[in-house]
Each structure stands twice: as structure tokens, then as C-alpha cells.
Coordinates of C-alpha atoms and ligand atoms in Angstrom, one line a residue:
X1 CA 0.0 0.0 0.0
X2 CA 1.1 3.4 -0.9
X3 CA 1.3 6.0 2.2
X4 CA 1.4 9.7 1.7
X5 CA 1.6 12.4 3.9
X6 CA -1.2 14.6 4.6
X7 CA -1.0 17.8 6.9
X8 CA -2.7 18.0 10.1
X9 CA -4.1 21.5 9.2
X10 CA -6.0 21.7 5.9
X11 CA -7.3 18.8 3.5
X12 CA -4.7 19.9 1.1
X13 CA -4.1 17.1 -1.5
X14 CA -1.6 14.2 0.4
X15 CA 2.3 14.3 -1.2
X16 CA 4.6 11.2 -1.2
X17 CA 7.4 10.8 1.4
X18 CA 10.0 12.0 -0.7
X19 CA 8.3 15.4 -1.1
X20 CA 7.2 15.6 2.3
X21 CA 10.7 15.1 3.4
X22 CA 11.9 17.9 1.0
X23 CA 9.5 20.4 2.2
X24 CA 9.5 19.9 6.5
X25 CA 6.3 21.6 6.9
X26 CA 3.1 21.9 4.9
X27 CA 2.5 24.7 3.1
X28 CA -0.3 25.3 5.0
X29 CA 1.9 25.8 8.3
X30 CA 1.2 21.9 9.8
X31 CA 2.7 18.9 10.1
X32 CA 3.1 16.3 7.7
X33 CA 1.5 12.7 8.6
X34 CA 0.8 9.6 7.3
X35 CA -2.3 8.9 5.5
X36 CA -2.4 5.8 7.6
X37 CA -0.2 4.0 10.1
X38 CA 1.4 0.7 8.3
X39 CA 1.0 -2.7 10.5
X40 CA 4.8 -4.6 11.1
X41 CA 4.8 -6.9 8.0
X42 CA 6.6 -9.6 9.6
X43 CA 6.5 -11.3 13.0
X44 CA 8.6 -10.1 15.6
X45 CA 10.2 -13.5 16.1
X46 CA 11.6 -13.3 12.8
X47 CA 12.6 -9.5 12.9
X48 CA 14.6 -10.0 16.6
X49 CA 17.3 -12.2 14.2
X50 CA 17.9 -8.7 11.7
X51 CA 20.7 -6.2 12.7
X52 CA 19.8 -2.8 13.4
X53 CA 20.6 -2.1 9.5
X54 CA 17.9 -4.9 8.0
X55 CA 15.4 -3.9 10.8
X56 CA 15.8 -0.4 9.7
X57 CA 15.2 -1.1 6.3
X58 CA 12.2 -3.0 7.0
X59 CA 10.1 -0.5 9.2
X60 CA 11.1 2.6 7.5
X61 CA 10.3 1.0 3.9
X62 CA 6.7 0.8 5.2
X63 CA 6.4 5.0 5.4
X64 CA 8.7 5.7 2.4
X65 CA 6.8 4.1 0.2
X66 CA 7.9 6.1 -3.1
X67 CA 11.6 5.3 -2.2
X68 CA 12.8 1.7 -4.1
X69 CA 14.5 -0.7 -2.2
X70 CA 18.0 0.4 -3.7
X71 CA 17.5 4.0 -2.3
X72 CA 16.7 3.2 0.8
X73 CA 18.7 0.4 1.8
X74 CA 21.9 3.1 0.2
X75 CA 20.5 6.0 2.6
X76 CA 20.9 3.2 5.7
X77 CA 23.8 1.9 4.9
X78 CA 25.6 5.3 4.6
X79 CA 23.8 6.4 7.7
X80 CA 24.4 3.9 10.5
X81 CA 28.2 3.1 9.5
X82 CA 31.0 3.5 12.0
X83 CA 30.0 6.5 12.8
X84 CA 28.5 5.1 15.5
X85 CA 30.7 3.4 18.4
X86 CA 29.0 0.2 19.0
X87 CA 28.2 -2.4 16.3
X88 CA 24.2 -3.0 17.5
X89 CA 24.1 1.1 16.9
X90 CA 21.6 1.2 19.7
X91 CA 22.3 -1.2 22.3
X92 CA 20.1 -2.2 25.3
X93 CA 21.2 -2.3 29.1
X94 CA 19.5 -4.4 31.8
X95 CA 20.4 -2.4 35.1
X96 CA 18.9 -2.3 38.4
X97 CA 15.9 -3.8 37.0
X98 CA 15.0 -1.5 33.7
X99 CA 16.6 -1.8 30.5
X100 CA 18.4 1.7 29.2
X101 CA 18.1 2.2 25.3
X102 CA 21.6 4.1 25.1
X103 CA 20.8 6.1 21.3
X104 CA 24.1 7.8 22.5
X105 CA 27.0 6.1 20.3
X106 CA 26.5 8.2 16.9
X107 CA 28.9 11.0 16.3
X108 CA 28.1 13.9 18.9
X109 CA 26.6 11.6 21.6
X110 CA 22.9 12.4 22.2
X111 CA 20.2 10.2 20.4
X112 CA 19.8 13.4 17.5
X113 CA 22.4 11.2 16.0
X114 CA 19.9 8.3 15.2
X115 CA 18.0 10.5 12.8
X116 CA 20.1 13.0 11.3
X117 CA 22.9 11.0 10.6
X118 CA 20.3 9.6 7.8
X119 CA 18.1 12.8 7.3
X120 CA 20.7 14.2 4.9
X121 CA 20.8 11.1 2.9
X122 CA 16.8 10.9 2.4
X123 CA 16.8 14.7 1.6
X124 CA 19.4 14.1 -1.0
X125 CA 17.9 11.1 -2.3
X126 CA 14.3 13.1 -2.1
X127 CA 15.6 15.7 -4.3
X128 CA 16.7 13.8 -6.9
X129 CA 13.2 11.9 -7.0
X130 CA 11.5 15.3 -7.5
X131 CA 13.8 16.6 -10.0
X132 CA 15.4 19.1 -7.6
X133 CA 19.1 20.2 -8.8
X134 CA 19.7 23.1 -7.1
X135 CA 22.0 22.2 -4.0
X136 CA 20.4 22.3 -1.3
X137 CA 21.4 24.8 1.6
X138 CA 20.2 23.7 5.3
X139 CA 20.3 27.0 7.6
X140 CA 19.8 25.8 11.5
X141 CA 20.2 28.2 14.4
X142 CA 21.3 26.0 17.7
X143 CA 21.4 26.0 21.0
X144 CA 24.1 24.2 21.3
X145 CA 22.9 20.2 20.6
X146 CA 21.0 19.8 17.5
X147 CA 23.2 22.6 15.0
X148 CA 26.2 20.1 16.2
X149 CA 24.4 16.6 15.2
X150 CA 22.9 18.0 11.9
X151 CA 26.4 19.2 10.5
X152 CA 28.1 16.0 11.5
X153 CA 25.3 14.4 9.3
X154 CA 25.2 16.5 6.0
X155 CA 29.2 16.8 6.6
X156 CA 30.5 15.9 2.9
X157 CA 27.1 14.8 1.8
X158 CA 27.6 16.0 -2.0
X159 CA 24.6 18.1 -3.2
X160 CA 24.2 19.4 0.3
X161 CA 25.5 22.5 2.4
X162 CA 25.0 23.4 6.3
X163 CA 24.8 26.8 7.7
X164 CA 24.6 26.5 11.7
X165 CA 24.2 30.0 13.6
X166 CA 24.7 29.7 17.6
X167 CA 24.7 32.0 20.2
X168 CA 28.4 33.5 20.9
X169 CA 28.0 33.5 24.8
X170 CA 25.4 31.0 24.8
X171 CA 26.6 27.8 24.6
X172 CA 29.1 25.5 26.7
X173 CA 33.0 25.5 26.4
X174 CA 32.6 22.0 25.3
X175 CA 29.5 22.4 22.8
X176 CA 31.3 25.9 21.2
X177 CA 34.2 23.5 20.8
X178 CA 32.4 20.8 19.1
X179 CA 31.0 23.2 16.5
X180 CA 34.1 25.7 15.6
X181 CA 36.3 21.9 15.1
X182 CA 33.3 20.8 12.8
X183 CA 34.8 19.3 9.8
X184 CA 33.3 19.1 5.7
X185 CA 34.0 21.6 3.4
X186 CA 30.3 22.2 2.6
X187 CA 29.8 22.9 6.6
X188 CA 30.2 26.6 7.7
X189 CA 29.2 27.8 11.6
X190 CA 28.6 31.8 12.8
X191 CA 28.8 32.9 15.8
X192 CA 25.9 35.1 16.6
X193 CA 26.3 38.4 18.6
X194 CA 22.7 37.6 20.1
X195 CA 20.7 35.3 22.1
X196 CA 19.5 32.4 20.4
X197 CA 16.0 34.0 19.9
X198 CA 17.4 36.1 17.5
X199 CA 19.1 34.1 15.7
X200 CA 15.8 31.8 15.5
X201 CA 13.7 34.4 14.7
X202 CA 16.3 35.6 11.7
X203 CA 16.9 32.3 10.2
X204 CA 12.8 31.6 9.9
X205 CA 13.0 35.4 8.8
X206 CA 15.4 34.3 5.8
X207 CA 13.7 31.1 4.9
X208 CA 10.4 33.4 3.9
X209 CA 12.5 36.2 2.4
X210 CA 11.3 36.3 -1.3
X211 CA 14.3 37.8 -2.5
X212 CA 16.6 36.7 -0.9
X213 CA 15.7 33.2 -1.9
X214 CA 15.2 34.3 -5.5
X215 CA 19.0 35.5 -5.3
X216 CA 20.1 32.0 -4.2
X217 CA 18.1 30.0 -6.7
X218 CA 19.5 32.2 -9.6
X219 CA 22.6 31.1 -8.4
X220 CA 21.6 27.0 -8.1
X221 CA 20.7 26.9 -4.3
X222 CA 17.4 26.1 -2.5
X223 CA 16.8 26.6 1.7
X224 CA 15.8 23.5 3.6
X225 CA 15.4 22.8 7.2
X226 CA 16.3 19.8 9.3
X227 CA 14.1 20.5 12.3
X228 CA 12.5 17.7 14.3
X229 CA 9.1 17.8 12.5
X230 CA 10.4 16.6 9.3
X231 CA 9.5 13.4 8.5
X232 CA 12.7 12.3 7.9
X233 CA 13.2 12.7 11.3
X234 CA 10.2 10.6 12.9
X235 CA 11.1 7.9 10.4
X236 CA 14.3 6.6 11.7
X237 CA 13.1 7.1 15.4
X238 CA 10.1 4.3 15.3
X239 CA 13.4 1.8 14.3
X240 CA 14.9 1.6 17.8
X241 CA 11.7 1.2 19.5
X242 CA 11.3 -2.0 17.6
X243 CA 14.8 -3.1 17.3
X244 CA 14.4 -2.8 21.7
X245 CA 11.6 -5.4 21.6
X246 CA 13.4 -7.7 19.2
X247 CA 16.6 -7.7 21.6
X248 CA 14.7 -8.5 24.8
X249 CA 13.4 -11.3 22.7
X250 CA 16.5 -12.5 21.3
X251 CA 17.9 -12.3 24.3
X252 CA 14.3 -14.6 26.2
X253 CA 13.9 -11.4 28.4
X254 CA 10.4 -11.6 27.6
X255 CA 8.3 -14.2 25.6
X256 CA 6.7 -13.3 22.1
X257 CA 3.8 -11.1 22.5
X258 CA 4.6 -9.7 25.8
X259 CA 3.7 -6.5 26.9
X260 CA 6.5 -3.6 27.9
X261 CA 6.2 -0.2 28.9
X262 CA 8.5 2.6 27.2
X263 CA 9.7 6.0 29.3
X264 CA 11.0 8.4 27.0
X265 CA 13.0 12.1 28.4
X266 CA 10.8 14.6 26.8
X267 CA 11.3 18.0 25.0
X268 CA 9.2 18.6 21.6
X269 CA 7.6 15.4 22.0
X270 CA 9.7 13.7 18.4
X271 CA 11.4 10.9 20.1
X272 CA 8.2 9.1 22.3
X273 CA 5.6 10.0 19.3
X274 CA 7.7 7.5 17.4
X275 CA 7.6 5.2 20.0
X276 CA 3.5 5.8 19.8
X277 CA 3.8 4.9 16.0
X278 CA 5.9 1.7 16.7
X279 CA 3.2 0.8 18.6
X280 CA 0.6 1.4 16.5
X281 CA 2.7 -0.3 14.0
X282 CA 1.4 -3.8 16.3
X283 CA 4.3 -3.5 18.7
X284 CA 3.0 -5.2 21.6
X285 CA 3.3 -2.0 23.7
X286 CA 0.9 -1.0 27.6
X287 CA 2.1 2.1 29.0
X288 CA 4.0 4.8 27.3
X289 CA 5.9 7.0 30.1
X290 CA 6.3 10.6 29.4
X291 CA 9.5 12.3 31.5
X292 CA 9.6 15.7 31.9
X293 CA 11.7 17.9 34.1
X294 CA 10.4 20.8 36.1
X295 CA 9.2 22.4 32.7
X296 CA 6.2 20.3 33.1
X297 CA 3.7 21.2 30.3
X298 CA 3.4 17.7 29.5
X299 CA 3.0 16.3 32.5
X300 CA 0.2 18.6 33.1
X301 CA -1.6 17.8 30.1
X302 CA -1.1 14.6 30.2
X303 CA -3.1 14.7 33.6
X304 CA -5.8 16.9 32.8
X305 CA -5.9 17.2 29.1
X306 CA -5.0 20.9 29.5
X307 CA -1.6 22.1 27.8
X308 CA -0.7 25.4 29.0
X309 CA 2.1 27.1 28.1
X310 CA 1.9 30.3 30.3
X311 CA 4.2 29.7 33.0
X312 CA 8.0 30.3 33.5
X313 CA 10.7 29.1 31.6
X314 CA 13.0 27.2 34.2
X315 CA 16.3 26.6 33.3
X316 CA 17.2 23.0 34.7
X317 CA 20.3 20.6 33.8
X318 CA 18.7 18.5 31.6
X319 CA 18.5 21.6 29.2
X320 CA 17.7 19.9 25.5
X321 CA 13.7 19.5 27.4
X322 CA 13.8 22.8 28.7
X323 CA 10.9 23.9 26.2
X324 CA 7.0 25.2 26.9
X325 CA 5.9 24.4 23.0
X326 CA 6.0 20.8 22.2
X327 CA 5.9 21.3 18.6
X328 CA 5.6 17.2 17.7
X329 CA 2.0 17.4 19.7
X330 CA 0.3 18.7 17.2
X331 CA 0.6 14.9 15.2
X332 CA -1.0 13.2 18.7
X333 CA -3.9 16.4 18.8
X334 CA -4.6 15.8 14.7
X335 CA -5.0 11.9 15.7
X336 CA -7.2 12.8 18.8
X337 CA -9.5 14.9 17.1
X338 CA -10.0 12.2 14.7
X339 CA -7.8 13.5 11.9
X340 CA -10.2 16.6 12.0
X341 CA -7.6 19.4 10.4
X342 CA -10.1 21.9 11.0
X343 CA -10.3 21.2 14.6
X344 CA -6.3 21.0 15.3
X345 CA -5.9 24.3 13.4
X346 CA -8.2 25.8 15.7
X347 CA -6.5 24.1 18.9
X348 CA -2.8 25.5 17.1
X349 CA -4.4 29.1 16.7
X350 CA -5.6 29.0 20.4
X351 CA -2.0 27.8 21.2
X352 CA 0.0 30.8 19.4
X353 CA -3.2 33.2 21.0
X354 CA -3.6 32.7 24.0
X355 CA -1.0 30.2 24.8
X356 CA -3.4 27.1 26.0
X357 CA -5.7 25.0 24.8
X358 CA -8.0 21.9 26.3
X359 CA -9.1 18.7 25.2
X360 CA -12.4 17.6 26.1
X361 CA -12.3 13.7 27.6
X362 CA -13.7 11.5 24.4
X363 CA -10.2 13.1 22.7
X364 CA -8.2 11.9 25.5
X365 CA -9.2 8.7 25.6
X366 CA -7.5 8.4 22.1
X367 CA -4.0 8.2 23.8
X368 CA -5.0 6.7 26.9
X369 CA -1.7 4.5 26.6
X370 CA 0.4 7.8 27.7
X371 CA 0.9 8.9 31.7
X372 CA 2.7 12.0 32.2
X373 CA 5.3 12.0 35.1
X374 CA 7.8 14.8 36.0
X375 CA 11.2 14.7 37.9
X376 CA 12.7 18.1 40.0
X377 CA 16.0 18.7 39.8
X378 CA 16.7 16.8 43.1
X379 CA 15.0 13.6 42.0
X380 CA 16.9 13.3 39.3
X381 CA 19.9 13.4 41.2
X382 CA 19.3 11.4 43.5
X383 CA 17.8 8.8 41.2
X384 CA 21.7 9.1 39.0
X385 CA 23.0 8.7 42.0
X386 CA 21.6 6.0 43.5
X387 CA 21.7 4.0 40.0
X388 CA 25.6 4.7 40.5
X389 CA 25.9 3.3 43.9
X390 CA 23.3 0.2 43.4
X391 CA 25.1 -0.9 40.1
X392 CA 27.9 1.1 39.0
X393 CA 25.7 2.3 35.9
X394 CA 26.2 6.3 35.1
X395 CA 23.4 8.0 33.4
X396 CA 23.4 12.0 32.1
X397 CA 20.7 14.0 33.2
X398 CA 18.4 13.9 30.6
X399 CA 18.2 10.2 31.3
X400 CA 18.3 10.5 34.7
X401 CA 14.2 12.3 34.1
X402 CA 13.1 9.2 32.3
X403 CA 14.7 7.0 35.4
X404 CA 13.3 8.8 37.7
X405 CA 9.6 9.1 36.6
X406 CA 9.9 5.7 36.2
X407 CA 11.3 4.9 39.6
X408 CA 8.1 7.1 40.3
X409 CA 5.6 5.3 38.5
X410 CA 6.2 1.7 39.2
X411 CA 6.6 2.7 42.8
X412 CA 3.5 4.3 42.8
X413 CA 1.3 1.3 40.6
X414 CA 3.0 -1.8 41.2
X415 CA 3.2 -2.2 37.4
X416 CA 6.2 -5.0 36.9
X417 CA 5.9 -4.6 33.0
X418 CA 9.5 -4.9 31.7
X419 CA 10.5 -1.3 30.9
X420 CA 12.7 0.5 28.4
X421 CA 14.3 3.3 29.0
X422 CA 15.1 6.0 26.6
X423 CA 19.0 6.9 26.9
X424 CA 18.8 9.9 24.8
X425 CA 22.8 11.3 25.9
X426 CA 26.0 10.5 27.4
X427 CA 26.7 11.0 30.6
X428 CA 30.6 12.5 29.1
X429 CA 28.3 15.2 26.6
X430 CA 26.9 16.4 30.2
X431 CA 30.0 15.8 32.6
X432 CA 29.5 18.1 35.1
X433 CA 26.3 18.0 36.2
X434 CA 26.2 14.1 36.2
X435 CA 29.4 14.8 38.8
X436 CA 27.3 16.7 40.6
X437 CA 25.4 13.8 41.1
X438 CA 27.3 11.0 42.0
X439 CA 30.3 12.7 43.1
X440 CA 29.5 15.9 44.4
X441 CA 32.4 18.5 45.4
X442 CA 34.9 15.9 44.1
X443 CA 35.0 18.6 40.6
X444 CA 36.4 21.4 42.5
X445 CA 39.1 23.0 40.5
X446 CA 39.0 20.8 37.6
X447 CA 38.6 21.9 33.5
X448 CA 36.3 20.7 31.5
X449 CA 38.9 18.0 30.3
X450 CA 39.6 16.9 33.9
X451 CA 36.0 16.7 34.4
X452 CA 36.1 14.0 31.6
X453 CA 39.0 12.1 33.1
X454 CA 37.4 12.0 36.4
X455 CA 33.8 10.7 35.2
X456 CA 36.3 7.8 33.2
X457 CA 37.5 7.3 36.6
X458 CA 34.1 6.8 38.0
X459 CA 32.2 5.2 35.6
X460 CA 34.9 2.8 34.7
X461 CA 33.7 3.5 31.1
X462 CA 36.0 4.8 28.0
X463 CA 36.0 7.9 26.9
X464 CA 34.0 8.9 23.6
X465 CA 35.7 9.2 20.7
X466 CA 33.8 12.5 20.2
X467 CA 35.1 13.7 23.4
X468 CA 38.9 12.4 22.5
X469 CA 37.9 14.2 19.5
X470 CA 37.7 17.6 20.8
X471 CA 40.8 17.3 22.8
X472 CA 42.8 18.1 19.4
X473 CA 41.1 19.2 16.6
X474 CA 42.2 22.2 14.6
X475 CA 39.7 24.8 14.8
X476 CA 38.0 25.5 11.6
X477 CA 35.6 28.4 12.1
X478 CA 36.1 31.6 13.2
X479 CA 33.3 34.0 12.2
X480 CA 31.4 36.2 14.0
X481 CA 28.2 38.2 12.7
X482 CA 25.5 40.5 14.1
X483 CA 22.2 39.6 13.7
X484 CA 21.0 42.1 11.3
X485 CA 24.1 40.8 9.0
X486 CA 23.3 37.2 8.9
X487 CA 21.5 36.9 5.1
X488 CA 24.6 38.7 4.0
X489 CA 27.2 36.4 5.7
X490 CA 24.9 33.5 3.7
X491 CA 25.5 34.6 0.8
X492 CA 29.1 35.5 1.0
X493 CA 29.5 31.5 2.1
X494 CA 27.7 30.7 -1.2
X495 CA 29.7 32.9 -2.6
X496 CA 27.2 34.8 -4.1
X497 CA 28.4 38.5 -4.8
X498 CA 25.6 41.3 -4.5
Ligands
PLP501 C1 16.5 16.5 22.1 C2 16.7 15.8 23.3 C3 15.7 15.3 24.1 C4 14.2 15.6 23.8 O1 13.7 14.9 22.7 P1 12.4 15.3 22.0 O2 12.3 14.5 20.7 O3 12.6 16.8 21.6 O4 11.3 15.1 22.9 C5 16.0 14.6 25.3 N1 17.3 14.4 25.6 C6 18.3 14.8 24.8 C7 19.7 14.6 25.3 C8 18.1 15.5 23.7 O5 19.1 16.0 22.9

């Protein structure tokens, strides 16, 4: 069967994969989905004896449906290489009775890796499919983690360039290091005499500047965008959720059929809504657990079927969820209503007016499968630490929310359902805060380097290439740009005179 994508705001004729995955969002300002959600076409049993590359090919051939077999099984093959540190790509940990999904051994350590390490490959493939030859020009502002993953994915990918813009006093030693070293001759990073707001608010500003984008297609370019609602991005994420059943089978953790419950760390709400779609893909799925930190939107509406986004911003140490809009909710609120477009653009509208919206209870009982939980800052401490003294185990912080909630929930129900755990970062990408969990004080008057050695020390874990990485590489990038002068410093990395 053939699956397009439809948007969730407007009955706008459906587009294949490929041209969804070119575009990011609908013209129409929502999110692309499918027209329907494909079942597993094999039994589990026989999928738990495929690597992670065969599995991949197998679930994600079921969305991109206008892709052959050749393109696809090219785009995985270039994606999940040895780039990544660990031959299963996403290997699964039993500890202290929970299994950690560790999405962390790609090539900047946190589990953006698992997508956009094959994003750049689908858009490129996607272009050629719709007879796109300009190059193609991705322009991401950052906040430090994602601008990082998506240029170590379209690094060298012929037909493609990167842009990143970050925040010059914004980011951490370590992540401003990561970028300036960032190797590819078609990769180029600015650092941003503003906020990060402004540089958001300037790159969206330059994607729907009419002239300016007429100058670059004259010259053989067109802007694209690797944010997390692409397509492109949800794709790859459903893999791992079903590659996590099939190793607890292959390994007799649980018999076929068997029921698990999956905690994902939450931000925009991309990583567990592919977990949601592996489930309604047949994986045999109860509870889905959704970890927030103490920017508990979710969590709230999860609860009462209310989100609300006016409240304060709090910035916590598990900072890549430290976000009021969940942008990735929209797909569950288009499936709740029904697939009503009419209704979720209303919902969106109230959203961006008033900041909040409400559900009524027949719509919630559409995701009944979800339970919101949160985690403070000191229960996700001590839930690192205590992980580290029960089994030697380190977790970052952004893990650490998922493990707690968890703790929280099956204290609190009594539910023994065998339970995966999203491991969405290295503890080494978030060194000193996860000291300041299980070694508190013991930091004083160290680097960020010495930080590294001593977590090795305590973890009794090596240290991440990506880390070793950083030590020594030549830095590559050096320039600097106010915000008013960013479509200028574009086009002078094009090399497009004025
Ligand atoms: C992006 C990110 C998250 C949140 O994932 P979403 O898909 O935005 O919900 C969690 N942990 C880490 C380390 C991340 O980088």
C-alpha cells in the first residue's frame, strides 16, 4: 500500500514521502502525517534475528513508500556506519531492574544522531526523486545540541551545504568547541552576537524572504530545514523502539507477545511519538511513560488534558527539554480529534493566542496509553545517584528524568511490565552535572577536560571518541556576525556576490 503524507491543518491534497521530506512543513503551516499508520509486515520473532541495519530497512520501507528498495537500503547503509561506536548502533542495558536504550554512540553523543545521521541522505535522495538540482542549503540556528548533530550528518554529503548559527555566549565550552572543530568543506558555523532567539527568529525570517531566496536560486541553491518535525526525522526514530523489543526477545527477556512499557526524556515530543507509532505499527506495547523535568507542560496535560504554556521558563540541567511548546504534539492532537484538520488548526491558533488549549475527555481517551510524570532537579539526582551506587551504571541528566519518573511510576502502581528506557545522551556530553550527582564536590578546580577524566575514573567507562575528539582538533571556524548581518554572511558562504 502506498502512504502519503497529509497535513494536520488543511485537506490539502496528500504528497509522497519524498516530497514531504523535502518540504518539512506543509504549506499550509502543519505537520506532515501519514495517511495511515502501516502494521509490522513480519512477526517479531523473525525480525529479533535482523541487525539494526535490516530492521531499519524494514520498518522505514513501510512509510517511504515512493523510495525503491536500492535508495533506501543506500540511505541506511551510509547512515548507520562507523560512525557510531558500537556495532548494535543502539544497544540495550539491563540495570537495576530497567533496560536503558543508550541512542548515544553516533557522532556527537545524544540520540539526534539516530535520525540526522540519515536525514541528509533521504533529503538528498528526495531531491533527486522530484527533479530538484539546485543544491540544497540547510540553515539551523542551535542551541548548542542539535546545529552540532545536523552538521556531522550533511558533513561531505555531496549536493548538500549546512549553515549552523549559535549564540556566541550561549553555549558550553565544550558544545562551542564541538562546532568551531566541525569538519566538511560544505559545513560553515557563525557565531551570533545575540541570544538564540534572535538568531531563531532571523533564520525563519530568511527562509520566507522572497528575494533573498530568489538570489540564491539564480545562483543554483534552495533553503531547507532539518528541524524535528520533518518526517525524515520521525522515520528513523520508530526503528529503535522496535529493534528494543526484538533484543529483549532475542535475548528470552520476555516471551513473544509480551507486553512492555516505554519512558522516553521529553522536549518537543519527536522521540516518544515515534515510540506511539511503533506501537501502533502492532508492537505489543501497555504504558507509554512521558518524562519531563520541572518544565512540566506535558505532564500537566497529560493529567488533565489541559496544555498550558503560560508559566515560567526554568532553566534545569537537563537543558535539551527545557521547552514550553512541544511542537511534535500537534501529530497526537490531529489523531485525537479524529484527523479533524479543522479542529487542530483551531486548537494551534488557540495555542500561538492565547498560549493554551484543552481537550475535552472523548479526545483523550484516544492516547489513553500515555501517563505523564515529571522529575525536580533533586530527584533526578538522586535517582543518578543511586543507580551509580546500586550498580555502578552512570546516566546524564536527561536520562536521569526518564529513570526517575519511572522509579516514580512503578513505585506508585505496582506495574512489573519490563520497561525500556530512553537513553537519549551520554553522561561524558553532560560531565559536570552528572558529577554533581554522584560525586559531588569531588570537581572542585578541575577543567572541563579533567571533568572528563574523572567521570572515566568513576564510571569505569571509555571515553567517547567524540570527546577524544575535541581534545585536538584544529579549529576551523572563526566568524562572528550580528544579527542584522546574517543573510549577508549567507551569501558570501555561497559565494554569491551582490
Ligand atoms: C532533544 C533531546 C531530548 C528531547 O527529545 P524530543 O524528541 O525533543 O522530545 C531529550 N534528551 C536529549 C539529550 C536531547 O538532545
Amino acid at each position: 500500500m502506498d502512504i502519503l503524507y497529509k497535513s494536520t491543518r488543511s485537506d490539502a491534497k496528500p504528497v509522497a514521502a519524498s516530497a514531504a521530506i523535502l518540504q518539512g512543513l506543509a504549506p499550509d503551516g502543519g505537520l506532515y502525517v501519514p495517511t495511515a499508520i502501516p502494521t509490522l509486515a513480519r512477526p517479531l520473532a523473525e525480525l529479533a534475528t535482523l541487525s539494526y541495519q535490516e530492521l531499519a530497512y524494514e520498518v522505514m520501507r513501510l512509510y517511504l513508500t515512493d523510495f525503491t528498495e536500492e535508495e533506501l537500503r543506500a540511505c541506511i547503509e551510509r547512515a548507520y556506519d562507523e560512525k557510531f561506536d558500537d556495532p548494535a548502533i543502539a544497544p540495550l542495558v539491563k540495570c537495576g531492574g530497567a533496560y536503558y536504550l543508550e541512542l548515544f554512540h553516533g557522532a556527537t553523543i545524544a540520540f539526534k544522531d539516530m535520525a540526522l545521521s540519515i536525514l541528509p541522505h533521504l533529503m538528498v535522495t528526495s531531491a533527486r526523486k522530484n527533479r530538484e538540482e539546485r543544491e540544497i542549503v540547510i540553515l539551523t540556528a542551535t542551541s548548542g545540541d542539535t546545529g552540532k548533530a545536523a552538521m556531522a550528518g550533511f558533513a561531505d554529503v555531496p549536493g548538500t551545504r549546512i549553515i549552523v548559527f549559535y549564540p556566541k555566549d550561549g553555549v558550553s565550552r565544550i558544545q562551542e568547541r564541538q562546532m568551531v572543530t566541525q569538519r566538511g568543506e560544505n559545513t560553515a558555523v557563525v557565531a551570533i552576537l545575540g541570544n538564540f532567539d534572535d538568531a531563531q527568529t532571523a533564520v525563519k525570517k530568511m527562509f520566507g524572504d522572497p528575494a533573498l531566496n530568489a538570489t540564491i536560486a539564480a545562483n543554483g541553491f534552495r533553503f531547507s530545514s532539518a528541524n524535528s518535525i520533518n518526517v525524515g526525522r520521525l522515520v528513523p526514530q520508530i526503528v529503535y523502539y522496535v529493534y528494543a523489543y526484538c533484543q529483549l526477545l532475542a535475548k528470552g527477556e520476555i516471551a513473544e507477545e509480551e507486553e512492555i512499557n516505554i519512558t522516553v526524556p521529553t522536549g518537543n515530543f519527536g522521540n516518544i511519538l515515534a515510540a506511539f507509532y511503533a506501537k501502533r505499527m502492532g508492537l505489543p506495547v501497555r504504558r507509554l511513560l512521558c518524562a519531563s523535568n520541572e518544565n512540566r507542560v506535558l505532564t500537566d496535560f497529560f493529567n488533565e488534558g489541559v496544555y498550558d504554556k503560560n508559566r515560567p521558563f526554568l532553566l534545569t540541567s537537563s537543558p535539551s527539554m527545557d521547552i514550553l511548546v512541544s511542537s511534535n504534539l500537534e501529530r497526537l492532537v490531529y489523531l485525537a480529534t479524529g484527523e479533524d484538520p479543522e479542529m487542530t488548526r483551531a486548537f494551534m491558533q488557540e495555542l500561538s493566542a492565547n498560549g493554551r488549549y484543552a481537550l475535552t475527555d472523548s479526545m483523550r481517551a484516544a492516547f489513553a496509553e500515555f501517563v505523564g510524570g515529571c522529575a525536580s532537579e533533586e530527584e533526578n539526582f538522586a535517582g543518578i545517584r543511586k543507580l551509580y551506587e546500586d550498580t555502578g551504571y552512570v546516566i546524564d541528566t536527561h536520562t536521569g528524568i526518564g529513570n526517575a519518573v519511572y522509579r516514580q511510576y512503578a513505585a506508585k502502581t505496582g506495574d512489573e511490565t519490563p520497561t525500556v528506557i530512553a537513553s537519549t545522551a551520554s553522561p561524558y556530553k553532560f560531565a559536570q552535572a552528572v558529577l554533581g550527582a554522584i560525586a559531588p564536590g569531588k570537581d572542585e578546580g578541575l577543567d572541563d577536560f579533567g571533568r572528563i577524566d574523572l567521570l572515566t575514573k568513576l564510571a569505569g567507562t571509555k571515553e567517547p571518541a567524540a570527546v577524544t575528539d575535541i581534545r585536538t582538533a584544529p579549529i576551523r571556524h572563526n566568524r562572528v556576525a550580528d544579527v542584522q548581518d546574517m543573510p549577508e554572511t549567507v551569501l558570501e558562504i555561497l559565494g554569491i556576490s551582490k
